[in-house]
Short mmCIF file of C-alpha atoms in Angstrom, two decimals:
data_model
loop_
_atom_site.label_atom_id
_atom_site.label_comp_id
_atom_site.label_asym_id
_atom_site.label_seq_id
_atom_site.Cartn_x
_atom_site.Cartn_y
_atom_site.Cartn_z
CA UNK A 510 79.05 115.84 93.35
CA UNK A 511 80.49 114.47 90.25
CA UNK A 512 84.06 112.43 90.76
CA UNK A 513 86.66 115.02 90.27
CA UNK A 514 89.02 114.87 86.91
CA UNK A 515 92.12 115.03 89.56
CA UNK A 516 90.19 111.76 91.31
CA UNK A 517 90.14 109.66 87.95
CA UNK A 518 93.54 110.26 86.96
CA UNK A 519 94.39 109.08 90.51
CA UNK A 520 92.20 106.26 89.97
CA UNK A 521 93.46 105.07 86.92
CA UNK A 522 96.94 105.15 87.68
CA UNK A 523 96.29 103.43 90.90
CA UNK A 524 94.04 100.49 88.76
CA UNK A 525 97.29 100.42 86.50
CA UNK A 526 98.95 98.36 89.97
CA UNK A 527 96.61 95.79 88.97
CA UNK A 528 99.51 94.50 86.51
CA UNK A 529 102.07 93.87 89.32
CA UNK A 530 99.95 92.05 91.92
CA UNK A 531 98.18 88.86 91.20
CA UNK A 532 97.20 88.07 95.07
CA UNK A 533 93.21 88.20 95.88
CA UNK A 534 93.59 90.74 98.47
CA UNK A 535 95.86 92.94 96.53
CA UNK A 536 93.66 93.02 93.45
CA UNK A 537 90.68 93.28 95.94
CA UNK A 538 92.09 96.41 98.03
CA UNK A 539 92.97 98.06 94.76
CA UNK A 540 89.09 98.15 93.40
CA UNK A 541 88.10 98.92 96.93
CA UNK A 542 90.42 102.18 97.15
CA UNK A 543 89.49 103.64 94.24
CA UNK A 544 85.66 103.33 95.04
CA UNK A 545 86.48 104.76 98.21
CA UNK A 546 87.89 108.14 96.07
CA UNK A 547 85.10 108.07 94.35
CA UNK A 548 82.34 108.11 97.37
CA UNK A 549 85.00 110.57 99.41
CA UNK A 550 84.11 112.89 96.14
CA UNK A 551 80.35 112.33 96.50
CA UNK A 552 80.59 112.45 100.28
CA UNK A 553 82.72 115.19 101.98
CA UNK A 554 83.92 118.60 101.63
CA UNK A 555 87.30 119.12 100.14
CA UNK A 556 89.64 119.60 103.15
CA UNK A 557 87.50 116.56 104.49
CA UNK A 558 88.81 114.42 101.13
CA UNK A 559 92.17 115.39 101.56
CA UNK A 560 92.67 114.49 105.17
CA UNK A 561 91.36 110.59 104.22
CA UNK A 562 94.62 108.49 103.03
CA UNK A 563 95.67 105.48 102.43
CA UNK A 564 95.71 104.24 105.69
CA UNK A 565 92.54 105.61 106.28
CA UNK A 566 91.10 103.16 103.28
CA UNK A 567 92.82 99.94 104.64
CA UNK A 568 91.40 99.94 107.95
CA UNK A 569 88.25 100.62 106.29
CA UNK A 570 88.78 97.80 103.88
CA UNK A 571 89.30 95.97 107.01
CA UNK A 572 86.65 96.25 108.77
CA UNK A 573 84.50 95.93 105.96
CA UNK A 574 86.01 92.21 105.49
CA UNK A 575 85.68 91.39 109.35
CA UNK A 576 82.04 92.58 109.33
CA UNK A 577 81.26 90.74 106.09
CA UNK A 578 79.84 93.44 104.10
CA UNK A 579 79.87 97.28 103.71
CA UNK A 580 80.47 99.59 107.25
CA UNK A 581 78.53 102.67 107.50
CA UNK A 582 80.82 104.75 106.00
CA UNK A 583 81.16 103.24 102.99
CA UNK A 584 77.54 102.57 102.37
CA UNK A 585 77.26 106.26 102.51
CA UNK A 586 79.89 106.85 100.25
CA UNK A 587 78.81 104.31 97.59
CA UNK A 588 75.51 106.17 97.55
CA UNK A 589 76.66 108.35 94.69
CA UNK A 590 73.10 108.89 93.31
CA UNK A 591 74.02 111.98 91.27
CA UNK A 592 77.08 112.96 88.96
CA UNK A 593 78.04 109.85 87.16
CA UNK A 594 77.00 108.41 83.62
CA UNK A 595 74.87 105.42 83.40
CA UNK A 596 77.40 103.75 82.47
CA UNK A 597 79.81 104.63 84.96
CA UNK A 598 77.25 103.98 87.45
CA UNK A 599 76.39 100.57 86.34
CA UNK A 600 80.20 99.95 86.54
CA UNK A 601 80.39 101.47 90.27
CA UNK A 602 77.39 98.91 91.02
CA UNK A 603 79.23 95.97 89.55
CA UNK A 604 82.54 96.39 91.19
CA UNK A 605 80.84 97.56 94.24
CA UNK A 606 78.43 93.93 94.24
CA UNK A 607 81.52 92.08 93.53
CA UNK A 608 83.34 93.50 96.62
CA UNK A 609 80.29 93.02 98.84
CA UNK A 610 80.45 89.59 97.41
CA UNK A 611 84.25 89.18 98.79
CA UNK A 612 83.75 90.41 102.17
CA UNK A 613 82.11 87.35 102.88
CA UNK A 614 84.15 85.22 101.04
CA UNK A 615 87.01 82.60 102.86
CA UNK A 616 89.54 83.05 100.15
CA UNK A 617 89.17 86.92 100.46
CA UNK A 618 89.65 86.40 104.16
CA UNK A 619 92.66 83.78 103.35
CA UNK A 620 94.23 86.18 101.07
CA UNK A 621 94.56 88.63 103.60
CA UNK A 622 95.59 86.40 106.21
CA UNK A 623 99.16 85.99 103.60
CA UNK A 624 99.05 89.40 102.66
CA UNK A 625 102.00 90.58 104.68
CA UNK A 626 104.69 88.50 102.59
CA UNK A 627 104.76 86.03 99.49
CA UNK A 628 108.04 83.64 99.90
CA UNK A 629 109.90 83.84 96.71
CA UNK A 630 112.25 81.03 95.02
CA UNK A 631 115.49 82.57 96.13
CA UNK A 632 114.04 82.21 99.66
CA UNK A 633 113.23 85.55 100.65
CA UNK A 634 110.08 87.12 101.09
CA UNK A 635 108.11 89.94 99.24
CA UNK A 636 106.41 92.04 101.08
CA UNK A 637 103.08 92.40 99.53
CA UNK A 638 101.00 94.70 101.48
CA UNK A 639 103.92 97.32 102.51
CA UNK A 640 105.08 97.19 98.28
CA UNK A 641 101.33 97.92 97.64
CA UNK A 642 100.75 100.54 100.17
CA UNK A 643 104.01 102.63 99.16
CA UNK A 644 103.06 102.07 95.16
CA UNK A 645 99.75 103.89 96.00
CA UNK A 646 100.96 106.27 98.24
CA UNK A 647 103.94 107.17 95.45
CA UNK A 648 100.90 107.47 93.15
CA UNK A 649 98.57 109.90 95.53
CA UNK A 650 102.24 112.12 96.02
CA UNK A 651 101.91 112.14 91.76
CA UNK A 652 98.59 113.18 91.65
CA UNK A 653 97.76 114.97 94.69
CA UNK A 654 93.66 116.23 94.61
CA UNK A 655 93.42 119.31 93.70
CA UNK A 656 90.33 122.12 94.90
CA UNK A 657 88.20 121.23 92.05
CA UNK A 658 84.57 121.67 94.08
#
């Protein structure tokens, strides 16, 4: 199944969030999401694709990080053998090395650990992982998927 037009708009507004956060796990979570849309497009039926949410995709990306590499599902998923470009593939295969790469990784791990809240100057705290989480969900309200199978 090739990755749905409504799926790459989502995608690349959700890739634009990479301008507000600068944290590892942030930036991390972000790529990991949007492959995630991509394999639920190569993997399930549609009602299937819209049931899985954000939510769904964290715990995901966290057990992914506390296994240290790819869970079942997602090495399903990221088997998208048929639909893309070469050159989107090649992409897919890059970003999807590089986040095997972090699972295993102690900053990745680290990052997480502080994802909950940054401390800012004035003494207060931003809340990193709730901000993030709301941005994309905000975005998925935008640009809902639409029955495009």
């Amino acid at each position: 199944m090739d990755i749905t037009d409504s799926t790459k708009s989502l995608i690349t507004h959700v890739q634009s969030l990479k301008s507000h956060y600068d944290d590892l796990a942030s930036l991390t979570f972000i790529d990991f999401y949007c492959q995630c849309r991509e394999g639920c497009d190569y993997l399930f039926a549609q009602k299937m694709k819209q049931s899985v949410r954000v939510f769904d995709i964290l715990m995901w990306f966290f057990q992914c990080l506390e296994a240290g590499s790819k869970i079942t599902i997602i090495e399903l998923m990221w088997r998208d053998v048929i639909g893309p470009t070469l050159e989107e593939y090649q992409q897919d295969r890059r970003t999807e090395k590089q986040l095997e790469q972090l699972f295993t990784s102690t900053e990745l791990k680290q990052s997480v650990l502080g994802w909950d809240r940054q401390p800012r100057g004035d003494g207060g705290v931003n809340l990193i992982l709730r901000n993030l989480l709301q941005d994309i969900e905000n975005i998925e309200a935008q640009h809902p998927p639409k029955n495009e199978e």
